[in-house]
XYZ file of C-alpha atoms in Angstrom:
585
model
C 55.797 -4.227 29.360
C 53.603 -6.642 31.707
C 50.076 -6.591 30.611
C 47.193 -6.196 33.120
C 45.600 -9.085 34.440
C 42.122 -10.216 33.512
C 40.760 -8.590 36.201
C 41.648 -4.916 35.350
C 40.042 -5.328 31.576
C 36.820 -6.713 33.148
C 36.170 -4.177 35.919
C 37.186 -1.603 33.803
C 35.206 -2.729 30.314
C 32.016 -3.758 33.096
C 32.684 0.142 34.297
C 32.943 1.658 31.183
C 29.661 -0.288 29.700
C 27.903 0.709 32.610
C 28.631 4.289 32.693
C 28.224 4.618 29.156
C 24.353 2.482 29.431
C 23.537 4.684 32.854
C 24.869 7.655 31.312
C 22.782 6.940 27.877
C 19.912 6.509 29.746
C 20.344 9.417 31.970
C 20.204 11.479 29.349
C 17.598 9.855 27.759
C 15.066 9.883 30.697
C 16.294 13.281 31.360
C 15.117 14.703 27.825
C 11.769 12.900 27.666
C 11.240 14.111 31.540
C 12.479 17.622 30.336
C 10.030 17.794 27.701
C 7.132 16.445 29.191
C 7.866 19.511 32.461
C 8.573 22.041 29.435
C 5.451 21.089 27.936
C 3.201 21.371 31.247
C 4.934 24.554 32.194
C 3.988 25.867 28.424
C 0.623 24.530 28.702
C 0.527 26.186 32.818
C 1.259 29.898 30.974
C -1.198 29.101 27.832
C -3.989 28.253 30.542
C -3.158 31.555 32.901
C -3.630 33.472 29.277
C -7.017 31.792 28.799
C -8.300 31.869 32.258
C -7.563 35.561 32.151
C -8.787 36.184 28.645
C -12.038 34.558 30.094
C -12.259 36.301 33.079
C -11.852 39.958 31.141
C -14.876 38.930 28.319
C -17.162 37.357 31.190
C -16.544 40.487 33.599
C -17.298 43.025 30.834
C -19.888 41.554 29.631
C -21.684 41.434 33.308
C -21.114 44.767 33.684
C -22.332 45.722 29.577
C -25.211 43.407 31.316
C -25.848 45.888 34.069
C -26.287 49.044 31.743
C -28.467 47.237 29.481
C -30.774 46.553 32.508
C -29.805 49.828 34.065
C -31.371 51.048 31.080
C -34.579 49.280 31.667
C -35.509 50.326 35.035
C -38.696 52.494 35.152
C -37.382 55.850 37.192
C -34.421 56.216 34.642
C -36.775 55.247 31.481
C -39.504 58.011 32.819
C -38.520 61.539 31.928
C -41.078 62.957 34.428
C -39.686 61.399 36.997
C -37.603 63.802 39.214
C -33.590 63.757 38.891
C -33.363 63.349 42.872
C -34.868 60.037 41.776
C -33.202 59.010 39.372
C -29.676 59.800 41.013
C -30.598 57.479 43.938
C -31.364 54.343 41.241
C -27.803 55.479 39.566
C -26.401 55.448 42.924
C -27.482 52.440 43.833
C -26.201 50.579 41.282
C -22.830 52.043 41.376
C -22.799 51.189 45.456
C -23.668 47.376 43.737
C -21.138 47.694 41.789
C -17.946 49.786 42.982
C -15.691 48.930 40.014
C -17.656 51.841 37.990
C -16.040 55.389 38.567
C -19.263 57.242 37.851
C -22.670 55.685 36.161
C -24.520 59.145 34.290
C -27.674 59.670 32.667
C -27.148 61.464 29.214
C -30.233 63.132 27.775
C -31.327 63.303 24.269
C -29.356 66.728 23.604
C -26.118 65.277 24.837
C -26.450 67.071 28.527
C -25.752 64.873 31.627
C -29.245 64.764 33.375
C -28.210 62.669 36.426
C -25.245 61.040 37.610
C -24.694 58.804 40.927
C -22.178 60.988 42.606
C -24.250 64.400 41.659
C -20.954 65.650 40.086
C -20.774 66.891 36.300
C -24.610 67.022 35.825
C -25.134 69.722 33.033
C -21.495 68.910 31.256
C -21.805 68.428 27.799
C -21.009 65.043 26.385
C -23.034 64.684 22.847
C -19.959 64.698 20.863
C -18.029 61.311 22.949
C -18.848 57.982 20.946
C -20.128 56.107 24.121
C -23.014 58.988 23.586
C -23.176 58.774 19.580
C -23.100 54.862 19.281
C -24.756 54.320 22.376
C -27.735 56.107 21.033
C -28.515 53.167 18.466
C -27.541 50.286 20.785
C -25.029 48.672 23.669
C -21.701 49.823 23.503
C -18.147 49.330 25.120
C -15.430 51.317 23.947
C -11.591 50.478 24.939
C -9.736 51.870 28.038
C -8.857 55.588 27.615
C -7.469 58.508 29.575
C -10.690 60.717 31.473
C -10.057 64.694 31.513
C -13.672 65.146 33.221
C -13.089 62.254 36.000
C -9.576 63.783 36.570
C -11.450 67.341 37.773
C -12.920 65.523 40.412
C -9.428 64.533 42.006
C -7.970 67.917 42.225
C -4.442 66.297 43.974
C -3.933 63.859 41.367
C -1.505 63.442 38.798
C -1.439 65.258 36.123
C 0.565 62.715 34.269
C -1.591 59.593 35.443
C -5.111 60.930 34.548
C -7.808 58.060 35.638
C -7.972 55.210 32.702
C -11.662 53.875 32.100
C -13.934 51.786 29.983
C -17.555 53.228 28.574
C -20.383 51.358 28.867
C -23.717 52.789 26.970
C -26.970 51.689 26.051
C -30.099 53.709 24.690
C -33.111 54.340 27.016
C -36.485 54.370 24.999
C -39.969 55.184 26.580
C -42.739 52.963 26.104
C -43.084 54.125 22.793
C -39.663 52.704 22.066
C -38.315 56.795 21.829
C -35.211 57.627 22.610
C -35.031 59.169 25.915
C -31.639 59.422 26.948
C -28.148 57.011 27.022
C -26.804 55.191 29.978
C -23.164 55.576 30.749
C -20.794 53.765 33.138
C -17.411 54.265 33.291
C -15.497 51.805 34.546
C -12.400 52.295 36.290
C -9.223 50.412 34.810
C -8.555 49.336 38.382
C -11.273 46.238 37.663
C -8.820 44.691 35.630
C -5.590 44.773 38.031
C -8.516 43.284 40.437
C -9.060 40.578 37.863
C -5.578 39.849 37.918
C -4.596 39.725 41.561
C -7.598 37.226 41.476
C -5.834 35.284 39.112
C -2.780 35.486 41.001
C -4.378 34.417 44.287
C -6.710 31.277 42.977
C -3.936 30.231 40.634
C -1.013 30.462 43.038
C 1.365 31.832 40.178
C 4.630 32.642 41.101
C 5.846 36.126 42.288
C 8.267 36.424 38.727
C 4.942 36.075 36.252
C 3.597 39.198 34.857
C 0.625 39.517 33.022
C -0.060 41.992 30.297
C -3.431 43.074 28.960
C -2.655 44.781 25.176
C -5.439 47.032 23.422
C -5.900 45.798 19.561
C -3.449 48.370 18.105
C -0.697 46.495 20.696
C -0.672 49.134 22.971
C -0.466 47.663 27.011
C -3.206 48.499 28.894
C -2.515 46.382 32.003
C 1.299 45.331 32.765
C 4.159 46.577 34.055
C 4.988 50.445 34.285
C 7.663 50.543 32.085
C 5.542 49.022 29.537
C 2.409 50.663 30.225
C 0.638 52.987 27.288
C 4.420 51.399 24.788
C 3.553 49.415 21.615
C 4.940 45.922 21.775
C 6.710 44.928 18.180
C 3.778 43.405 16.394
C 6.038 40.652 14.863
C 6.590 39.691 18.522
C 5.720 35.518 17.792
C 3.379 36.054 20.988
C 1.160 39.117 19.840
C 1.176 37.827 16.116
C -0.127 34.159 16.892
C -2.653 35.874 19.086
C -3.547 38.665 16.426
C -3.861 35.457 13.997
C -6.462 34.284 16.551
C -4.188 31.619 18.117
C -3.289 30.699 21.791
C -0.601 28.899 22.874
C 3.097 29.182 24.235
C 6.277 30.703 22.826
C 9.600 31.405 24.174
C 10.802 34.788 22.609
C 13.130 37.602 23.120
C 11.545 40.649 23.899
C 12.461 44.545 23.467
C 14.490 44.410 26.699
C 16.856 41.650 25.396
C 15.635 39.107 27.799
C 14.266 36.064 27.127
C 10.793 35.171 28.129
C 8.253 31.970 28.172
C 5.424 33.241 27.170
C 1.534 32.084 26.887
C -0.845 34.254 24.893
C -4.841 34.183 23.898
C -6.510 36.749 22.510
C -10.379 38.110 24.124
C -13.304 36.503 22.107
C -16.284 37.703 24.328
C -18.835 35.876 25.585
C -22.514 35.387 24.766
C -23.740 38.284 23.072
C -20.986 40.718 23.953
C -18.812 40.455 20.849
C -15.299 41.719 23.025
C -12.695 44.318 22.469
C -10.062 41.680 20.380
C -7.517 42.588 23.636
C -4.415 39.964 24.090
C -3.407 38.610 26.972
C -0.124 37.820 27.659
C 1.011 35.600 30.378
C 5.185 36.065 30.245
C 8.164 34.493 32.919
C 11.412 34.676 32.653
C 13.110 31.689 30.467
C 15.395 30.633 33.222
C 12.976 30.891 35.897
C 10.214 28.862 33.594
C 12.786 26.525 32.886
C 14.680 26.056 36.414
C 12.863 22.968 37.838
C 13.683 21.236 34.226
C 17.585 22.071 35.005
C 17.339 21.000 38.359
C 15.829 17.386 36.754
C 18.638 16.751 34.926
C 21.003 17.758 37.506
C 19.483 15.143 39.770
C 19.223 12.026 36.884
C 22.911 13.004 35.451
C 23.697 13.038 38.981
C 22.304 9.881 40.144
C 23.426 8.368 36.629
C 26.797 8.818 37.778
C 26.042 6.876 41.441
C 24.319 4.163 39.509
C 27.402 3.882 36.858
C 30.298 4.267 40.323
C 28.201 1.371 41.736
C 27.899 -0.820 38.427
C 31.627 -0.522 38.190
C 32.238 -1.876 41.960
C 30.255 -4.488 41.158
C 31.916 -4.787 38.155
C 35.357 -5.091 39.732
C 34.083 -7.911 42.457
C 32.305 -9.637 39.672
C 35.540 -9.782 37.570
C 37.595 -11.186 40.474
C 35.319 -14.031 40.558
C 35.484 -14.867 36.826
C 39.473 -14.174 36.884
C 40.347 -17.031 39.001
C 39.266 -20.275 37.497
C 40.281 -18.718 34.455
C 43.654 -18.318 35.211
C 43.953 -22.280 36.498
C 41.608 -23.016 33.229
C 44.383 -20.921 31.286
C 47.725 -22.588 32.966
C 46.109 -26.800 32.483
C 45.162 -25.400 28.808
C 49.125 -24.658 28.659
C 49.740 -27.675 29.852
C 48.098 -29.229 27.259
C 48.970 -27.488 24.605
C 52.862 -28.705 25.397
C 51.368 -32.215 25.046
C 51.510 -32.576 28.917
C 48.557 -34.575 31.225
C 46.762 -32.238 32.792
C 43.940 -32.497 34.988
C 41.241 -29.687 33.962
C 39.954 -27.866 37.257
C 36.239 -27.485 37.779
C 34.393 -24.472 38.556
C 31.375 -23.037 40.327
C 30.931 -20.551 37.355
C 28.860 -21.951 34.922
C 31.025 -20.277 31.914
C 34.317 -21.386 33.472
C 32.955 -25.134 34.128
C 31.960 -25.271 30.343
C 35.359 -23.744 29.567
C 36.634 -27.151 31.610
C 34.734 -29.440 29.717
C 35.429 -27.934 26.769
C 39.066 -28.163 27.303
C 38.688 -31.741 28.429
C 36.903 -32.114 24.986
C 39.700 -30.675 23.322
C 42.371 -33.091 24.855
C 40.389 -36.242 23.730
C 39.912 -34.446 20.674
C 43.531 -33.659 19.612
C 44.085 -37.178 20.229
C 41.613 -38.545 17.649
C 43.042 -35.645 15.217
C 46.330 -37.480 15.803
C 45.203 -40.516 14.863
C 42.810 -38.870 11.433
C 45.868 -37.297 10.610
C 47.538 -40.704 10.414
C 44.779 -42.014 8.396
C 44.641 -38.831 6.150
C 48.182 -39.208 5.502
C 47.601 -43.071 5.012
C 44.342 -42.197 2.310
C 47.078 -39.493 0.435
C 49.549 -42.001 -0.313
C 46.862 -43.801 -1.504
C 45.204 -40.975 -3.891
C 49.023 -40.387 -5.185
C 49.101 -44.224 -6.066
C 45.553 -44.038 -7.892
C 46.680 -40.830 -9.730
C 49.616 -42.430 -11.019
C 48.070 -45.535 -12.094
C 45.626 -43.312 -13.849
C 48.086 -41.097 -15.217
C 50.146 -44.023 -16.461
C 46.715 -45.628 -17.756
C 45.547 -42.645 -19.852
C 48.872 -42.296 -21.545
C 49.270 -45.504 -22.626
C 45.792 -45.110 -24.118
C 47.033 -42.117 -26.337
C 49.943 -43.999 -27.039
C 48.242 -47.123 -28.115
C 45.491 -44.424 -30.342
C 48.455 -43.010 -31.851
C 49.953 -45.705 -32.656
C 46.875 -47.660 -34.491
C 45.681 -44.288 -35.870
C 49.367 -43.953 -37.640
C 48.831 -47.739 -38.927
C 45.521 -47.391 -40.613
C 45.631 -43.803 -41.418
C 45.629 -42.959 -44.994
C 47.790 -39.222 -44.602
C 48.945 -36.896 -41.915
C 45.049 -35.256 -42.158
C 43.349 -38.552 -41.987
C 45.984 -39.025 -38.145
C 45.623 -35.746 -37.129
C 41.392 -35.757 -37.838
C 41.190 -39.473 -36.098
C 43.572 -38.764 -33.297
C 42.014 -35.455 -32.534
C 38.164 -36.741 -32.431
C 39.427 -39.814 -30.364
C 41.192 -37.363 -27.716
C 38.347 -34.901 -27.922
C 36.252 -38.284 -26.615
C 38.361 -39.004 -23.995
C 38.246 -35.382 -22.866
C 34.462 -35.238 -22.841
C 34.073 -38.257 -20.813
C 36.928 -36.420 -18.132
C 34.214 -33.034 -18.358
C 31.843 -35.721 -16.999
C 34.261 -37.015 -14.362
C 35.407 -33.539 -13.605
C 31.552 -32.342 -12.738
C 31.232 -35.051 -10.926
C 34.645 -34.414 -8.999
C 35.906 -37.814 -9.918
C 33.438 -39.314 -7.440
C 31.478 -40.995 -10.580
C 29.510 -40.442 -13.879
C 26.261 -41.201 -15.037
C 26.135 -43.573 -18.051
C 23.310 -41.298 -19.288
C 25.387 -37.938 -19.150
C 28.470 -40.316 -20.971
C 26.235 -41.406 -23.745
C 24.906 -37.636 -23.881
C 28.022 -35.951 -24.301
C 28.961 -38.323 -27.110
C 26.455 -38.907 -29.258
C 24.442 -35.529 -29.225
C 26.830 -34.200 -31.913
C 24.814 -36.642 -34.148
C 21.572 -35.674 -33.487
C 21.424 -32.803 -35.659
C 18.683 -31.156 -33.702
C 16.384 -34.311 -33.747
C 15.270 -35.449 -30.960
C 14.244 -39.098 -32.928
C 17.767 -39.333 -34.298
C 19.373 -40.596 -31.221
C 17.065 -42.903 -28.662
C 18.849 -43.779 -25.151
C 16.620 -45.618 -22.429
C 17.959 -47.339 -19.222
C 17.625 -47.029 -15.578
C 20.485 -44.692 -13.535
C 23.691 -46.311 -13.447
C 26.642 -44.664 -12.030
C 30.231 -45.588 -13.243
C 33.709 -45.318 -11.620
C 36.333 -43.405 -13.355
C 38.190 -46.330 -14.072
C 35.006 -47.868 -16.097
C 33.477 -44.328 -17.632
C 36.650 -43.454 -19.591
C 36.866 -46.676 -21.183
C 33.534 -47.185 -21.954
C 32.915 -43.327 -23.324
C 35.913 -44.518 -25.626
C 34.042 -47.544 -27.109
C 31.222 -45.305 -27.338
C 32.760 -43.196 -29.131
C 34.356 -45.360 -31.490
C 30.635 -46.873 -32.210
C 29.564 -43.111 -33.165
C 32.125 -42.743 -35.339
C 31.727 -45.700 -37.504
C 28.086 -45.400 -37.776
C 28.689 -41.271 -38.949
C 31.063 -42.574 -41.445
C 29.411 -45.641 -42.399
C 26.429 -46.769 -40.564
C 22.932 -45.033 -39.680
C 24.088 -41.682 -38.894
C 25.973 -41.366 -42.180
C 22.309 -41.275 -43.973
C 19.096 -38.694 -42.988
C 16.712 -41.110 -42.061
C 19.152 -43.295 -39.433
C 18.541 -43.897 -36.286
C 20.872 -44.922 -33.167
C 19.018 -46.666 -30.024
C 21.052 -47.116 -27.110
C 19.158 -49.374 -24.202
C 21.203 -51.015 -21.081
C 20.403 -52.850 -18.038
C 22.410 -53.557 -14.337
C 22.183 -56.966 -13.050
C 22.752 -57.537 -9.475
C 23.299 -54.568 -7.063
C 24.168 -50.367 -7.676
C 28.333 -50.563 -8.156
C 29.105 -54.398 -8.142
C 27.110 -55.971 -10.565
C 27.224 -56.520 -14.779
C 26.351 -53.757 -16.779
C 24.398 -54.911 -20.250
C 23.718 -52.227 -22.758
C 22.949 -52.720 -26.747
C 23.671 -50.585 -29.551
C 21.130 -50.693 -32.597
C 21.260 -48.765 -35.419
C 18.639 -48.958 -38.370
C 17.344 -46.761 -41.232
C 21.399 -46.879 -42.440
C 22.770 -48.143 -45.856
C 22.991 -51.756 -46.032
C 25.345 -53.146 -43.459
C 28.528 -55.475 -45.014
C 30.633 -57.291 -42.949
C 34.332 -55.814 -43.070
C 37.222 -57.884 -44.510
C 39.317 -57.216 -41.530
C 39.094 -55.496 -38.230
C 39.716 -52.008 -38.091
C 41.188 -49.710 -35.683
C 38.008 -49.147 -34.357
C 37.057 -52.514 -33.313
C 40.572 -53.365 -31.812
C 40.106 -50.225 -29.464
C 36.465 -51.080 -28.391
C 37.700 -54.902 -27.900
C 41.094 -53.509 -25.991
C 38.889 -51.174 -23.952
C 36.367 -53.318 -22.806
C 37.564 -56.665 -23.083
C 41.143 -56.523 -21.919
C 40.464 -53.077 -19.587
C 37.303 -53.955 -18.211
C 37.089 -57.909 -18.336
C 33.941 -57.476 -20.474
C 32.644 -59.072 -23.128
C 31.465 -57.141 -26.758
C 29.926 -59.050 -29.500
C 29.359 -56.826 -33.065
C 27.115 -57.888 -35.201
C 26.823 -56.738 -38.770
C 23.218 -57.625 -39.523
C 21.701 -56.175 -43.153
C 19.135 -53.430 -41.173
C 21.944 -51.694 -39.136
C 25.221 -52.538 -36.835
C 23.823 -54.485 -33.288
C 26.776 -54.177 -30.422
C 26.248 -55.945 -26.778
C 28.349 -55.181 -24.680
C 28.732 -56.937 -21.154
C 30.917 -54.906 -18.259
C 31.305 -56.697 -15.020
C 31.779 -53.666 -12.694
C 32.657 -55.327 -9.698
C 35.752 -57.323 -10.992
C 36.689 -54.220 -12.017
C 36.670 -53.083 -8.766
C 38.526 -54.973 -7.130
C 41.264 -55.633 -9.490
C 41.909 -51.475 -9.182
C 42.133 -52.409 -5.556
C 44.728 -54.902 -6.026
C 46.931 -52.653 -8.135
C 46.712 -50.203 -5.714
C 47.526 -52.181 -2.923
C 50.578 -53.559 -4.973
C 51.786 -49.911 -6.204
């Protein structure tokens, strides 16, 4: 099956990132735009259930403030004075103020003296609370049917008697006697008034209805088939405002429709303390909610122009990349056959580094050619120095066997010798083999063979030099003759009694690697020091490592206060006769 070209994978990945980004933040700007309009609209309702809130406590409290000063006025404060004249002041201040039904002058035996319309003077009202409270002070009492107003309108209603609020206050003489009670009654239709103001300076839409609810949740202002019902009092609107809260809540009302809804409850104003009614400012979810659906229609919309667009460009953009790849693609062919090939240049900036690169690359493979030559060349060479080594080492066990067997006393005294002689060699290879065959310190060498000795004093064993670092080829030698030296002075020198003492100094002369290495072992504080009747296995392998292995030179001398060795390694001739064996294997 042919694979698509370059082309296709770019315009389409290109597409696909850019829809997916656009998309992303599409939706993204869509939700924070959402809620940022959701909140405004919320706080838009919450506001309309304030203002109107406000608008109810500062109107009722103007007109309570009109029937307190009603109350004050001479004529209606003067019981002498005639009723003609105090019907005129009543109607005077009803023509002021045409929201009251009927504003009455009660006297002190509950009789209506005077009214501003001249109709139920003589009706007895002592037993209605705007008469009992408003004997002792103000008083506004909560919208309620009127049986007396509704005589007045013979061809009204039965079933829609007027709906009023009473408005009292006491009249005293000079004497500060009660005189009377002044009543308004204010007709209901103030409030609708209030809220077609509402509607008309705040521009609300046709959809919002307001509701004005009485304390015990009853509605006093709102639609008709909600008027004088109960709304549920766990209705999240009426309870935050019962709990003295305002705010916005979307809710599901009685009528299984959903509603956005703003709420604040009546606190009064100055003096007047308010009725505690709620205010409810309610629209339809969807409605509420329509100019945030329409927003995301429009950015999911445009997201999806912006992403068509980003993939066009996508595709064009591809077609320019494609190209010089594909010539970049058939010279890289051509090299990798081994073929010349002459790289093509680009006006992309990618796809002329691509072009130097793969110019790189030829010159490179060409110098890889030529290190793998050498590589090969420096393996044959390791493989030579392995085997010399290889070959060295055992004929060092061989030769320890064999002079262990001579001058071993019994199979115990071989295996004991041979064992601590190999266990030597192997220390000085853990040295090597940290080192990764590179080198060893002469310090770490010493270290790892004489701190066996030391018996946890540090004054037992005394090393002192400057850092010298030693070639394979000279380390395992020398750790051997070390450890020879160790061994002779635990078994018969200064480490075979408490008080001995082993001090190990050295020098280099001439340069790091190719010059003599001098170092001295004294030991003191020993048993008196006899010189042997014949050499020992010991001194033959010290002598054969250093002196025939190394070219060096070891003197021993057995001097009464302790064993004295100097030993003298020329590490450069060394050096180079390893190289001539390896250039001859």
């Amino acid at each position: 099956m042919p694979q698509p070209p370059l082309r296709v994978f770019l315009a389409l990945g290109l597409g696909f990132v850019g829809l997916a980004a656009t998309l992303v933040l599409a939706l993204v700007a869509s939700r924070v735009a959402s809620e940022r309009l959701e909140a405004r609209i919320e706080a838009e309702l919450a506001d309309l259930a304030g203002t109107m809130a406000g608008r109810l406590d500062r109107g009722l409290f103007e007109r309570w403030r009109d029937i307190v000063i009603l109350a004050e006025n001479d004529t209606i404060r003067d019981p002498a004075a005639p009723v003609e004249r105090k019907r005129r002041v009543l109607w005077r201040a009803q023509e002021t103020y045409p929201d009251y039904a009927i504003i009455g002058l009660i006297g002190v035996d509950g009789r209506i003296a005077a009214t501003s319309t001249g109709a139920l003077e003589g009706a007895e009202v002592g037993h209605r609370d705007y008469f009992t409270k408003g004997r002792h002070s103000p008083f506004v009492g909560d919208v309620h049917d009127v049986v007396l107003l509704a005589q007045l309108e013979p061809g009204r209603d039965p079933a829609d008697p007027p709906r009023v609020l009473d408005i009292a206050a006491p009249v005293r003489d000079d004497l500060g006697r009660l005189v009377g009670v002044v009543s308004g009654h204010l007709d209901w239709a103030w409030a609708r008034a209030a809220e077609a103001s509402l509607r008309e300076t705040a521009g609300t839409p046709r959809d919002l209805t307001v509701l004005v609810l009485a304390r015990d949740g009853t509605v006093l202002l709102g639609p008709d088939a909600l008027r004088r019902t109960r709304l549920p009092a766990d209705l999240p609107s009426v309870a935050g405002a019962r709990d003295g809260r305002s705010g916005t809540e979307a809710e599901t009302w009685p009528d299984g429709r959903r509603y956005l809804t703003g709420f604040r409850q009546t606190r009064g104003y100055r003096d007047f303390p308010g009725l505690g009614w709620t205010v409810l400012v309610r629209q339809d979810a969807g409605t509420a909610f329509a100019s945030v659906a329409d927003l995301r229609r429009q950015i999911l919309l445009w997201g999806l122009v912006v992403a068509t667009v980003a993939a066009g460009i996508g595709w064009f953009a591809a077609g320019l990349l494609a190209r010089p790849l594909r010539r970049l693609a058939i010279a890289a062919s051509a090299l990798g056959r081994g073929e010349t090939a002459t790289v093509p240049g680009s006006a992309v900036r990618e796809a002329q580094a691509i072009s130097h690169a793969l110019t790189a690359a030829a010159r490179a493979l060409a110098r890889q050619e030529d290190e793998r030559r050498a590589a090969a060349a420096r393996q044959r060479l390791l493989i030579h120095e392995l085997n010399h080594r290889v070959k060295n080492t055992l004929a060092t066990v061989q030769s320890m066997a064999r002079q262990t067997a001579r001058s071993a006393a019994s199979l115990a005294d071989f295996t004991g010798s041979f064992e601590a002689r190999l266990l030597a060699m192997s220390q000085t290879h853990n040295v090597l083999t940290a080192n990764h065959w590179e080198g060893a310190g002469l310090s770490g060498i010493l270290s790892a063979e004489l701190e066996p000795y030391a018996g946890g004093r540090p004054d037992r064993i005394r090393l002192e030099g400057p850092p010298v670092s030693l070639t394979p080829a000279v380390a395992l030698p020398l750790g051997m003759a070390i450890h020879e030296l160790a061994t002779n002075a635990a078994k018969y020198g200064a480490l075979s009694a408490e008080a001995g003492q082993v001090a190990v100094d050295w020098m280099l002369e001439g340069r790091p690697g190719t010059g003599t290495l001098s170092l001295r072992w004294r030991e003191s504080g020993g048993p008196p020091v006899v010189p042997p009747a014949r050499t020992g296995f010991g001194t033959r392998l010290i002598r054969a490592s250093l002196e025939r292995e190394l070219a060096g030179e070891v003197e021993l001398d057995f001097a009464g206060g302790g064993l004295v060795c100097r030993i003298a390694v020329p590490l450069a001739a060394r050096a180079e006769e390893l190289a001539r064996t390896d250039a001859a294997a």
